[in-house]
PDB file of C-alpha atoms in Angstrom:
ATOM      1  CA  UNK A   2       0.000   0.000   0.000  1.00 46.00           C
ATOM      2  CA  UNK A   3       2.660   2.254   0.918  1.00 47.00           C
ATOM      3  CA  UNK A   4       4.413   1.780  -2.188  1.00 48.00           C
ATOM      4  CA  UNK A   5       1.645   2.021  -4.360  1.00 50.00           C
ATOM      5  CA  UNK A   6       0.452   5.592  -3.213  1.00 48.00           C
ATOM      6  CA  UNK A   7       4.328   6.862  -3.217  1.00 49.00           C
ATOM      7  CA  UNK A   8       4.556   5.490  -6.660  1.00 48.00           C
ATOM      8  CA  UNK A   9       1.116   7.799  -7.753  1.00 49.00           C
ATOM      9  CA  UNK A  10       2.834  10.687  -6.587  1.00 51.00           C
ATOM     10  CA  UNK A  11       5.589  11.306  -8.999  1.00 50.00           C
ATOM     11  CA  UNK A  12       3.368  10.534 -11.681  1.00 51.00           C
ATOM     12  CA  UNK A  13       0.515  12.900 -10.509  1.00 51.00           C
ATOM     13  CA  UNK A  14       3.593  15.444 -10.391  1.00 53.00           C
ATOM     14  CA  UNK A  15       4.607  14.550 -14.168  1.00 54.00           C
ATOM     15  CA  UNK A  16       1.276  14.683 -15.016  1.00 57.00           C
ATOM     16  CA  UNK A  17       0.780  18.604 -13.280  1.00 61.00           C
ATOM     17  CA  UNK A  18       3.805  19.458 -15.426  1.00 58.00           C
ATOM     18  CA  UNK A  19       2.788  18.273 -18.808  1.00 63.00           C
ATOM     19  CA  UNK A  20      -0.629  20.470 -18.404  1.00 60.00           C
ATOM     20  CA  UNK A  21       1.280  23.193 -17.326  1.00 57.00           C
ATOM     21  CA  UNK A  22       3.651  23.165 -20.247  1.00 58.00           C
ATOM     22  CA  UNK A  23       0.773  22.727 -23.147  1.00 59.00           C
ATOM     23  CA  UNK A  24      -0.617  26.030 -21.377  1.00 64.00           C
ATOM     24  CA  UNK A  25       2.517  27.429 -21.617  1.00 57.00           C
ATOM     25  CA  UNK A  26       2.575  26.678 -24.919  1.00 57.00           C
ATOM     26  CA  UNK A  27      -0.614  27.950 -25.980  1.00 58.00           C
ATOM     27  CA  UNK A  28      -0.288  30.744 -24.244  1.00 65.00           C
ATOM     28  CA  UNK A  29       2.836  32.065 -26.664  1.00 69.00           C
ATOM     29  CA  UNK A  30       1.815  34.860 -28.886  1.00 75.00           C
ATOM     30  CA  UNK A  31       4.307  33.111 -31.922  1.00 76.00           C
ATOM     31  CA  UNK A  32       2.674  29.661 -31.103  1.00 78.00           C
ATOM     32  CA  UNK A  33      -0.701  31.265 -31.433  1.00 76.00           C
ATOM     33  CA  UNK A  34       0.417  32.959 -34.357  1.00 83.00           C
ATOM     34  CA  UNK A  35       1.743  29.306 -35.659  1.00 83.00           C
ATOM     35  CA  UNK A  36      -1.331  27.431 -35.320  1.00 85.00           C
ATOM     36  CA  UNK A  37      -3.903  30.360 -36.772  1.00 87.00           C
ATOM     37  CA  UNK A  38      -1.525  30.045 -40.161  1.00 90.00           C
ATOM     38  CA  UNK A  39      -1.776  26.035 -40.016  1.00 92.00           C
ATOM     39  CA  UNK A  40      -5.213  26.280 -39.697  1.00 93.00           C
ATOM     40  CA  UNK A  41      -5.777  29.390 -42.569  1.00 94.00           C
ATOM     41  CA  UNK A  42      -3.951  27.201 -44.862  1.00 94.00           C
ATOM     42  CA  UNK A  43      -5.545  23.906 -44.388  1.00 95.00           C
ATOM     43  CA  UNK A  44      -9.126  25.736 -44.872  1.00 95.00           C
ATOM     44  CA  UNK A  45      -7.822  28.023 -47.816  1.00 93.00           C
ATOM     45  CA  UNK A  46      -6.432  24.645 -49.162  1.00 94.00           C
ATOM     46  CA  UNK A  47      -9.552  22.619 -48.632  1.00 94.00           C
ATOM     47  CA  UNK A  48     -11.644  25.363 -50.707  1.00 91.00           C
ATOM     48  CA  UNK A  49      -8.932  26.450 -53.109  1.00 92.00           C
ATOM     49  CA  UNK A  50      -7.385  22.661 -54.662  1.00 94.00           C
ATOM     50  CA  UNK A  51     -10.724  21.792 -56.190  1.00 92.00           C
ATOM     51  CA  UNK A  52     -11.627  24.886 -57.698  1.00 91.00           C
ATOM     52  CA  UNK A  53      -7.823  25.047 -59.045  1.00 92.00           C
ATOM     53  CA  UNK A  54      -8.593  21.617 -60.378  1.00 91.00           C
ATOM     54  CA  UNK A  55     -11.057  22.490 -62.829  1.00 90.00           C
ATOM     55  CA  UNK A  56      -8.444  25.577 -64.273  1.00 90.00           C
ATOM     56  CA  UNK A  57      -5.954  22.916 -64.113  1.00 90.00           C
ATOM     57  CA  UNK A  58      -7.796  20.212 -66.390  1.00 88.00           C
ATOM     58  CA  UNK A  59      -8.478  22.429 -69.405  1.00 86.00           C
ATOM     59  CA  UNK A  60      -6.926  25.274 -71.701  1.00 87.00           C
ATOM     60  CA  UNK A  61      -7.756  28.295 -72.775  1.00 88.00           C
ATOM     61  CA  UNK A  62      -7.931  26.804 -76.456  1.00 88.00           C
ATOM     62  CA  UNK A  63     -10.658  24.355 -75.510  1.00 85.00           C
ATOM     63  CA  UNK A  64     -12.417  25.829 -73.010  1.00 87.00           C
ATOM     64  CA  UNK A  65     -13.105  28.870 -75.801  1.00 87.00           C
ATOM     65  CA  UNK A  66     -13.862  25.825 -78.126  1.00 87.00           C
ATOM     66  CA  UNK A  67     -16.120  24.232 -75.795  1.00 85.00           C
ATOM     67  CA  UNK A  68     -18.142  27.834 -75.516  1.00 86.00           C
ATOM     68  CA  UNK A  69     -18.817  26.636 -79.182  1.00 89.00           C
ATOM     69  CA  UNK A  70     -20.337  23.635 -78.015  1.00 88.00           C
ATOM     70  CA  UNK A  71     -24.400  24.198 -78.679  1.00 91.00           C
ATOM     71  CA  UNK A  72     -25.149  22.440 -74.937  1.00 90.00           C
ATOM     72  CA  UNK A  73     -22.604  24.647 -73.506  1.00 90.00           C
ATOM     73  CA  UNK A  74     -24.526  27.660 -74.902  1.00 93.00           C
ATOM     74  CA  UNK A  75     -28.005  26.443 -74.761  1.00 95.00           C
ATOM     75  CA  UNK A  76     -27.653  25.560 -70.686  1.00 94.00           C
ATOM     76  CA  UNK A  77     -25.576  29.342 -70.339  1.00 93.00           C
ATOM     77  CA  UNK A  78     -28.582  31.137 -71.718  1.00 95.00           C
ATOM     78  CA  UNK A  79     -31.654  29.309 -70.435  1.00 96.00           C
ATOM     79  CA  UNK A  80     -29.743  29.483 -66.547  1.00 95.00           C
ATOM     80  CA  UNK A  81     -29.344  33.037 -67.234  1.00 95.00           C
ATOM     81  CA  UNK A  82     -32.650  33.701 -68.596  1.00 96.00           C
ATOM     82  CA  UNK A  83     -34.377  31.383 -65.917  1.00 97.00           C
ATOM     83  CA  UNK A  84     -32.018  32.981 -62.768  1.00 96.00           C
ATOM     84  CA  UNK A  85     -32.872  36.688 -64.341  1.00 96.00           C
ATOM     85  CA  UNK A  86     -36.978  36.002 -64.201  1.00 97.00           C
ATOM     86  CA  UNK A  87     -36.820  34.064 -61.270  1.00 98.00           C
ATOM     87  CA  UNK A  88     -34.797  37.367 -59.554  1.00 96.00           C
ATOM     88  CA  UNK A  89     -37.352  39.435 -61.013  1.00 97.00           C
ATOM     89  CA  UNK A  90     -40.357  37.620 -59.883  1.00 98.00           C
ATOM     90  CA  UNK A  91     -38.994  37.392 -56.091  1.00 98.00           C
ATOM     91  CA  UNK A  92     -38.094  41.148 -56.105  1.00 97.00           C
ATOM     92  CA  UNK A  93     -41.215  42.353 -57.389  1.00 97.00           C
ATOM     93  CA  UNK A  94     -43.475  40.092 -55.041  1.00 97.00           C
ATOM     94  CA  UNK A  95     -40.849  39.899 -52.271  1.00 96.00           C
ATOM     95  CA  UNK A  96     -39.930  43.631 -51.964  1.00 96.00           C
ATOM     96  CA  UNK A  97     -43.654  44.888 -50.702  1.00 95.00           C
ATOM     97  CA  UNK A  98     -44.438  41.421 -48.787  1.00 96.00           C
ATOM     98  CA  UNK A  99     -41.060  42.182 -46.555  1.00 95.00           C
ATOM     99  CA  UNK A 100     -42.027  45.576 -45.978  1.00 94.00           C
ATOM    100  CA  UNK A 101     -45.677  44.949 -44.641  1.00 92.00           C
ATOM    101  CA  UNK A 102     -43.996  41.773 -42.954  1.00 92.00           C
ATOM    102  CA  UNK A 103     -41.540  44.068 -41.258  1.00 91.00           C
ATOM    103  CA  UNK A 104     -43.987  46.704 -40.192  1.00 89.00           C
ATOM    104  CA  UNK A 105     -46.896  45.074 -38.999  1.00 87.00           C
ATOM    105  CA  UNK A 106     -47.231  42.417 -36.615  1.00 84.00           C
ATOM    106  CA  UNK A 107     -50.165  40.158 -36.639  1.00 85.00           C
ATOM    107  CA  UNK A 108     -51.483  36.680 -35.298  1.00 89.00           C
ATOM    108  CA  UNK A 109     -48.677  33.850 -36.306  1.00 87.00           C
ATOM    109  CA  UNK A 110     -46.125  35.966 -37.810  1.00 88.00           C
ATOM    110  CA  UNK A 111     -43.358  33.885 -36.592  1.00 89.00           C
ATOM    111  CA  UNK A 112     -45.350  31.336 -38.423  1.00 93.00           C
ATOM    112  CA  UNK A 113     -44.658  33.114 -41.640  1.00 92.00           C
ATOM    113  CA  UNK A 114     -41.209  33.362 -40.726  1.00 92.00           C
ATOM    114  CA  UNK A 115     -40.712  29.574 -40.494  1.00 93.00           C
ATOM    115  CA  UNK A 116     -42.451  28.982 -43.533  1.00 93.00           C
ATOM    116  CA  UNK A 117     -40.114  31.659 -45.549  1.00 94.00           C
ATOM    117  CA  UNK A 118     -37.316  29.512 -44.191  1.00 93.00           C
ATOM    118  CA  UNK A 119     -38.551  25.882 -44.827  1.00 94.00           C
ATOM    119  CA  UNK A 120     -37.293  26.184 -48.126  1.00 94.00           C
ATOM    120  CA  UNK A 121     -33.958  26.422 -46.910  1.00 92.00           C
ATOM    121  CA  UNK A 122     -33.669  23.292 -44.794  1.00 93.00           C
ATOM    122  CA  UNK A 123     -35.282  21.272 -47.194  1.00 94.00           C
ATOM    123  CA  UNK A 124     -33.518  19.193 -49.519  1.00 94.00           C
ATOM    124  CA  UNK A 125     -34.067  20.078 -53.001  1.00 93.00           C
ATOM    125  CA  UNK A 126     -34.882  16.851 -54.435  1.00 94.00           C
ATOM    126  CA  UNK A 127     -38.277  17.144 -51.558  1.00 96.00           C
ATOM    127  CA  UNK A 128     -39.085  20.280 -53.043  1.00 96.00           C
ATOM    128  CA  UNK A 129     -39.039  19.431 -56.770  1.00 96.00           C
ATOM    129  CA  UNK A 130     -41.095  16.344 -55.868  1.00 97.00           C
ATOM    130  CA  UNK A 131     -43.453  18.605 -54.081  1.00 97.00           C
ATOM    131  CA  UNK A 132     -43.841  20.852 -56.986  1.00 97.00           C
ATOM    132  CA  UNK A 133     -44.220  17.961 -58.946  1.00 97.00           C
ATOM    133  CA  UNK A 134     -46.802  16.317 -56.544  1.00 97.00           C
ATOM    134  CA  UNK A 135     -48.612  20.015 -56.714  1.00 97.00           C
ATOM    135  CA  UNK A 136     -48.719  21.462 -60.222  1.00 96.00           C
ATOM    136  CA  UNK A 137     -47.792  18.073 -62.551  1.00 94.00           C
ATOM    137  CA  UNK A 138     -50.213  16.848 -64.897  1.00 92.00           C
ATOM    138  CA  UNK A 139     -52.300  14.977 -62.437  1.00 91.00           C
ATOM    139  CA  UNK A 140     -51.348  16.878 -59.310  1.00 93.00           C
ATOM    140  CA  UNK A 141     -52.824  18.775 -56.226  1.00 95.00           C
ATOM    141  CA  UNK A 142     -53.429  21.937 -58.582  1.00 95.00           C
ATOM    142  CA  UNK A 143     -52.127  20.613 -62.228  1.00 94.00           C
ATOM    143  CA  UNK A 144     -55.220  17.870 -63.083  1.00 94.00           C
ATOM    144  CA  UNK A 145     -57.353  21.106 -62.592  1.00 95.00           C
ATOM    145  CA  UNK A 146     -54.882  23.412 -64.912  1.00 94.00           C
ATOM    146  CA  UNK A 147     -54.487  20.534 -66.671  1.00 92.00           C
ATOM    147  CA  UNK A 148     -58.495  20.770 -67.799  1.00 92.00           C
ATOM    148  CA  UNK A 149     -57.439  23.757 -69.745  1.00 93.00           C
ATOM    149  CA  UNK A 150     -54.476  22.588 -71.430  1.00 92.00           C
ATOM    150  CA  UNK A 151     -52.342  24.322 -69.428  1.00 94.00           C
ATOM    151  CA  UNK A 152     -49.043  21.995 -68.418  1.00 94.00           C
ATOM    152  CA  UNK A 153     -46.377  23.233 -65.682  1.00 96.00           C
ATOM    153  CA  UNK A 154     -44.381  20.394 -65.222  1.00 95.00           C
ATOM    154  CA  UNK A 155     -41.260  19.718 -67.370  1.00 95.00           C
ATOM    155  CA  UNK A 156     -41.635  23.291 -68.985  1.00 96.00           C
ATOM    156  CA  UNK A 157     -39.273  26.441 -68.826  1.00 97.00           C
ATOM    157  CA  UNK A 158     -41.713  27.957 -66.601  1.00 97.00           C
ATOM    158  CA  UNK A 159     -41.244  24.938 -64.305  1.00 97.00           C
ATOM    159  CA  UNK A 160     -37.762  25.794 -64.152  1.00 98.00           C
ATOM    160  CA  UNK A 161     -38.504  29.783 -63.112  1.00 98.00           C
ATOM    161  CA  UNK A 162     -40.773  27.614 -60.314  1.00 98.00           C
ATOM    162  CA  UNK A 163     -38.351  25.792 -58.811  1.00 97.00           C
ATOM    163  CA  UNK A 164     -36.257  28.540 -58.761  1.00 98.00           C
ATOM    164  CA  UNK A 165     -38.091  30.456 -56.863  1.00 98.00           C
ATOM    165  CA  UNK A 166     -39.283  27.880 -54.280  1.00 97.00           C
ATOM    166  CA  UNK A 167     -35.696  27.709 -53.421  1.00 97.00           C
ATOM    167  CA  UNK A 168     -34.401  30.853 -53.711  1.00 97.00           C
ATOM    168  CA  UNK A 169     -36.957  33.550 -52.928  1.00 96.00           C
ATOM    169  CA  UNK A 170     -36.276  33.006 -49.062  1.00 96.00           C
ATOM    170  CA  UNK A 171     -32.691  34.678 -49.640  1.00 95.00           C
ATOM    171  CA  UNK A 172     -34.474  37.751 -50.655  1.00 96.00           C
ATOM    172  CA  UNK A 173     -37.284  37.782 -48.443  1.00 96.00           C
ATOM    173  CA  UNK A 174     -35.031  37.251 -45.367  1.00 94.00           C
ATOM    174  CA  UNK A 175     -32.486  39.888 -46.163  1.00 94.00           C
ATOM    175  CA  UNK A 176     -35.531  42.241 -47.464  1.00 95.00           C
ATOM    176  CA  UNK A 177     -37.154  41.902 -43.969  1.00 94.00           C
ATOM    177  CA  UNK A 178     -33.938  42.752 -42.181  1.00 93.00           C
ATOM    178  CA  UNK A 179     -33.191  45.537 -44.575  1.00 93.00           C
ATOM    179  CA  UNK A 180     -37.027  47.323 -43.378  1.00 94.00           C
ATOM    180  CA  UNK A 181     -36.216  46.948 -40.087  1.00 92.00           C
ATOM    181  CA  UNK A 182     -33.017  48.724 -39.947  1.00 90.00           C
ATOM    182  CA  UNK A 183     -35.097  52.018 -41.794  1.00 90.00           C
ATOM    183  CA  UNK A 184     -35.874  53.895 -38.906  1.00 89.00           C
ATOM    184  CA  UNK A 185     -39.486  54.201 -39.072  1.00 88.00           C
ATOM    185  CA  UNK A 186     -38.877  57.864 -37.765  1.00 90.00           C
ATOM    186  CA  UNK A 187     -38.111  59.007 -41.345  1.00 90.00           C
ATOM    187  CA  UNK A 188     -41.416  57.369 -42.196  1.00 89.00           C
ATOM    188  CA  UNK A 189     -43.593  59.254 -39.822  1.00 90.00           C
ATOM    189  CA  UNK A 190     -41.684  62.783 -40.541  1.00 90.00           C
ATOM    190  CA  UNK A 191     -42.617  62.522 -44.387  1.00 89.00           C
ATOM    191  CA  UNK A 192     -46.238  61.291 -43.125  1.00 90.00           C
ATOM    192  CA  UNK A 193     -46.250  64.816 -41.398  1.00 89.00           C
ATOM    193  CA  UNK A 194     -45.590  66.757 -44.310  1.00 90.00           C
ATOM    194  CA  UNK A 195     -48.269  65.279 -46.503  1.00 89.00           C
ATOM    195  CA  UNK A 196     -46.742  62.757 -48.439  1.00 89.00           C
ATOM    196  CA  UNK A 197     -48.453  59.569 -49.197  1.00 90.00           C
ATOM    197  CA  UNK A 198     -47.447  56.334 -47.721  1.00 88.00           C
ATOM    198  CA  UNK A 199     -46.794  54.877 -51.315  1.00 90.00           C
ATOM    199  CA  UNK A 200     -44.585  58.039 -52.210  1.00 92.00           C
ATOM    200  CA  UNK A 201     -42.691  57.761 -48.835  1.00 92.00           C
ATOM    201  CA  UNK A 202     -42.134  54.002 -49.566  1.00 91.00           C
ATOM    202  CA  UNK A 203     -40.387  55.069 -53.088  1.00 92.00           C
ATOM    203  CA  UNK A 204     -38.292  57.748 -51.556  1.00 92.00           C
ATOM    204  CA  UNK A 205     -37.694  56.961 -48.147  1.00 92.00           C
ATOM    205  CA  UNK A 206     -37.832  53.631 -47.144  1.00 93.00           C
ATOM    206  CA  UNK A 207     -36.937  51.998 -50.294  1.00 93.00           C
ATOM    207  CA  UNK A 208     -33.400  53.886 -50.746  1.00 92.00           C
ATOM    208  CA  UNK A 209     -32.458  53.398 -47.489  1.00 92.00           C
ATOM    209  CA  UNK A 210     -32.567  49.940 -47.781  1.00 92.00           C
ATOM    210  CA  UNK A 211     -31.822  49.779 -51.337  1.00 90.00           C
ATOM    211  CA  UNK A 212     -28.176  48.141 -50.193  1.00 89.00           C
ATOM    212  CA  UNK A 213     -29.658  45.301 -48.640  1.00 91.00           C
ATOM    213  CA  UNK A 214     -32.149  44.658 -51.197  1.00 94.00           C
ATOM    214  CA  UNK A 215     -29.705  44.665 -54.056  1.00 92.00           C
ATOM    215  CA  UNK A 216     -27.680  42.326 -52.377  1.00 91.00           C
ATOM    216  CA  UNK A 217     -30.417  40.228 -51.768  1.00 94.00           C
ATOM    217  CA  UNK A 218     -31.514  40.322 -55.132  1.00 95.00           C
ATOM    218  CA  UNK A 219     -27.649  39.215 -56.450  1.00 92.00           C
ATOM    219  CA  UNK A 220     -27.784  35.786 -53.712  1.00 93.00           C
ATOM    220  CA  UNK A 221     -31.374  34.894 -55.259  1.00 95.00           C
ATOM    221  CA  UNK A 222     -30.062  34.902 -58.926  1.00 94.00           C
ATOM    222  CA  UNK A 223     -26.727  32.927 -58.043  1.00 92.00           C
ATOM    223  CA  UNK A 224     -29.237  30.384 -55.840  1.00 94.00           C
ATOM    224  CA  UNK A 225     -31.344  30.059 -58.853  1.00 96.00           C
ATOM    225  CA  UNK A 226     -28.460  29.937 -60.827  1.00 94.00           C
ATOM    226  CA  UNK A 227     -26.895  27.176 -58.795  1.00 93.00           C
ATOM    227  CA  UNK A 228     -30.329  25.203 -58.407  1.00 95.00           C
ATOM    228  CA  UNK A 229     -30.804  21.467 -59.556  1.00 95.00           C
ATOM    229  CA  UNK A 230     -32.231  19.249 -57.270  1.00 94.00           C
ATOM    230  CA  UNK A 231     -35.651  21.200 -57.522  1.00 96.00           C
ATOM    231  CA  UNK A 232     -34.912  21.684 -61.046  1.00 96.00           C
ATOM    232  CA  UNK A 233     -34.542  18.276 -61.832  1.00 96.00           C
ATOM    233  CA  UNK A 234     -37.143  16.371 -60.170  1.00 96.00           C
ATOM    234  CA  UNK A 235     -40.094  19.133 -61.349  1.00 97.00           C
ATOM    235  CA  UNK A 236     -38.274  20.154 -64.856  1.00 96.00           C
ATOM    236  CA  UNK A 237     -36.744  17.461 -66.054  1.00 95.00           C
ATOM    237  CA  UNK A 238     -33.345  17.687 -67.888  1.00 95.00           C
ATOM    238  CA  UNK A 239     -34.390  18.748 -71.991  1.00 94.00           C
ATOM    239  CA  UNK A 240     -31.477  20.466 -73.353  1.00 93.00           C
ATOM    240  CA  UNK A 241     -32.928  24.111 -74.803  1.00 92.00           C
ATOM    241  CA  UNK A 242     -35.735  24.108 -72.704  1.00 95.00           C
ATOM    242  CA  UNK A 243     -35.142  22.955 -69.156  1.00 96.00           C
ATOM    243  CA  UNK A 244     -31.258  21.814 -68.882  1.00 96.00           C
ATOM    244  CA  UNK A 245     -29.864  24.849 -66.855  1.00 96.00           C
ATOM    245  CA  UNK A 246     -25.986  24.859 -66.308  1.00 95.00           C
ATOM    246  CA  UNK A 247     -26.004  22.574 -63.723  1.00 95.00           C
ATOM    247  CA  UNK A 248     -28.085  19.872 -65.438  1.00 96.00           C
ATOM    248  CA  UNK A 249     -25.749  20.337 -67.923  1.00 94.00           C
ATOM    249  CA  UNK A 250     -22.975  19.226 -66.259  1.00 94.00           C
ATOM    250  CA  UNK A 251     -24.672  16.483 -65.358  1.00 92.00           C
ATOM    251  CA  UNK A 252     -25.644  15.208 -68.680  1.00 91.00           C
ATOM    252  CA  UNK A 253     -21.825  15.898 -70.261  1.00 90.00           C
ATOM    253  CA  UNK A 254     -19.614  15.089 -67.460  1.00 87.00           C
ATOM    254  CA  UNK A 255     -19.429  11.403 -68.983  1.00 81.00           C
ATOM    255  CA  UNK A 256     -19.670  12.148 -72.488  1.00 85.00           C
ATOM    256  CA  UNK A 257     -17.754  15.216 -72.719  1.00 86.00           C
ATOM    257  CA  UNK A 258     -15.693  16.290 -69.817  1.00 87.00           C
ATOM    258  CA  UNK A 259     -14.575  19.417 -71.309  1.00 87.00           C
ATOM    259  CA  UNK A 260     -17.902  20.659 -72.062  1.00 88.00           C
ATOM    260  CA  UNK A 261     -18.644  19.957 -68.665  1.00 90.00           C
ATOM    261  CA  UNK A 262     -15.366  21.371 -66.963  1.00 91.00           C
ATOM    262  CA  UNK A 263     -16.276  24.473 -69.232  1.00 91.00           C
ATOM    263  CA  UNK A 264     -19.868  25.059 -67.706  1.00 91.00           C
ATOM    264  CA  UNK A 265     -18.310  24.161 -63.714  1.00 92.00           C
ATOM    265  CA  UNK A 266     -15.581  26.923 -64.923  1.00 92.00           C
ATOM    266  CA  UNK A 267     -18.587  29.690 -65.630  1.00 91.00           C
ATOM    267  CA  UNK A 268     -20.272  28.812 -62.786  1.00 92.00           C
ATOM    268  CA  UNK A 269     -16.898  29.452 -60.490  1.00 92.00           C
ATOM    269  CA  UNK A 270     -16.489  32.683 -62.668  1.00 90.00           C
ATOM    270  CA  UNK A 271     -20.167  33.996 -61.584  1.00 88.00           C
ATOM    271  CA  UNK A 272     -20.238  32.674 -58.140  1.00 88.00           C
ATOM    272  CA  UNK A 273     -16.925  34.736 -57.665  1.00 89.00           C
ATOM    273  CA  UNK A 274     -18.473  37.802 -59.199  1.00 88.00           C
ATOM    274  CA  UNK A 275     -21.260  37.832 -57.249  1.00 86.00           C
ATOM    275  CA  UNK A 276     -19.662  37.049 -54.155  1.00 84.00           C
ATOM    276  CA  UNK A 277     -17.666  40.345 -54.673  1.00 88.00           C
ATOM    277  CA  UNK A 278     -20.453  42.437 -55.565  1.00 84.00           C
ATOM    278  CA  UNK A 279     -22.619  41.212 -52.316  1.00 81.00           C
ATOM    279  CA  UNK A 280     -18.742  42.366 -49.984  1.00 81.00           C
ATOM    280  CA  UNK A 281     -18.660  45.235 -51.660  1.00 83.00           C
ATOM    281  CA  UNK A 282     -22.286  46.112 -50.894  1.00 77.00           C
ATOM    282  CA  UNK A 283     -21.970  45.345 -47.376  1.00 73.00           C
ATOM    283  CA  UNK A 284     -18.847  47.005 -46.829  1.00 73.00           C
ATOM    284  CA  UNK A 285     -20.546  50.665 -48.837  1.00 62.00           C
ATOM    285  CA  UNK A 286     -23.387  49.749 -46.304  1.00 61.00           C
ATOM    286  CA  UNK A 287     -21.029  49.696 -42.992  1.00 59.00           C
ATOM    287  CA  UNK A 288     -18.977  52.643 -44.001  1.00 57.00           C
ATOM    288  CA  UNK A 289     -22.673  54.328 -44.993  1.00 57.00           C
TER     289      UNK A 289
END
């Protein structure tokens, strides 16, 4: 027994020591400085080899020959075309549905709110089934539609739906947040002098927000842009009519790689740019 507890001791000691020098250690500004590096380049490294990989697997010979390519071009302007409506459509619904969202309250608001973000959490392949399920030819709403030859499903307008299922909660949520940081004292002041609520909306509320919106607007067109889950499962995949960029790197990726590496490439390129132009909005709106 006595042996035992004076062998416990030493190591206890050792023990006491080792914690002591990892604190140490930690506790060293160049150490710190070390380990925030290590880390900075693993991340940057994580997101930056796959992207490079794509540069790194074509040339600029073929990947201006594969902007020849009519799949290449057909997906580039039906995604922009599709992303462009679908932007529109959210901003001109979304834009006076935040603003009455934001100023009044009313019974099961936060209601609302959940449903604005469902979208969000759900996977898109449950949306475009639910779509499907909804407005196909013998869904919820589509057997009725369908009585006067009107047909949703597997259309170019189907794409601009799933679209927006998926992306109009980017703009409605930043929207919202933008009308609540208007002060609603500017409101009542232009009240006061006689003008009308509409005409105070257009040029008070709306330009003082006008940052947020914008940069609202730019996430929903590179979500719709982006979108093919949704897109797939209510759409379909018809090259010229519903294969967006994504689908169409779907479709080539086995068939013709460079084609495909070429759309992935254009997708990087606009993903970039509007990343930039959202930072630069936010950073004119913190020095505003």
């Amino acid at each position: 027994m006595i042996g035992n507890g004076g062998s416990d001791r030493p190591a206890a000691g050792g023990g006491r020591g080792r914690v002591w020098s990892a604190r140490l250690l930690l506790s060293s500004p160049l150490l710190a400085r070390v380990l925030a590096l290590l880390l900075t380049l693993a991340v940057c490294g994580y997101l930056i080899l796959p992207l490079a990989a794509l540069f790194t697997r074509t040339t600029l010979a073929l990947f201006l020959g594969s902007l020849q390519d009519p799949t290449v071009l057909d997906a580039l302007y039906l995604s922009m075309y599709t992303a462009i409506a679908t932007m529109v459509v959210v901003v001109l619904i979304g834009t006076p549905f935040s603003y009455l969202h934001a100023r009044h309250a009313y019974p099961g608001r936060f209601v609302v709110d959940a449903l604005i973000d469902l979208p969000l959490l759900l996977p898109p392949a449950v949306a475009g089934l639910a779509l499907l399920l909804t407005f196909g030819r013998n869904g919820l709403l589509g057997q009725y539609l369908n009585l006067f030859g009107v047909n949703i499903a597997f259309t170019t307008v189907a794409v601009v739906m799933a679209q927006i299922f998926v992306a109009s909660p980017f703009y409605l949520r930043q929207a919202r947040t933008s009308f609540d940081g208007v002060d609603q004292r500017y409101e009542q002041i232009s009240w006061t002098l006689g003008a009308s609520p509409v005409r105070t909306f257009f040029a008070i509320t709306l330009p003082l927000a006008g940052s947020g919106l914008l940069s609202g607007a730019i996430m929903t067109f590179a979500r719709a842009l982006g979108e093919f889950g949704a897109t797939i499962m209510f759409a379909g995949n018809l090259q010229g009519r519903t294969q967006t960029m994504p689908l169409a790197i779907y479709s080539t990726m086995q068939s013709n790689l460079n084609g495909a590496v070429t759309i992935a490439i254009l997708m990087v390129i606009f993903s970039f740019g509007v990343m930039m132009a959202v930072k630069v909005l936010t950073l004119g709106e913190q020095h505003a």
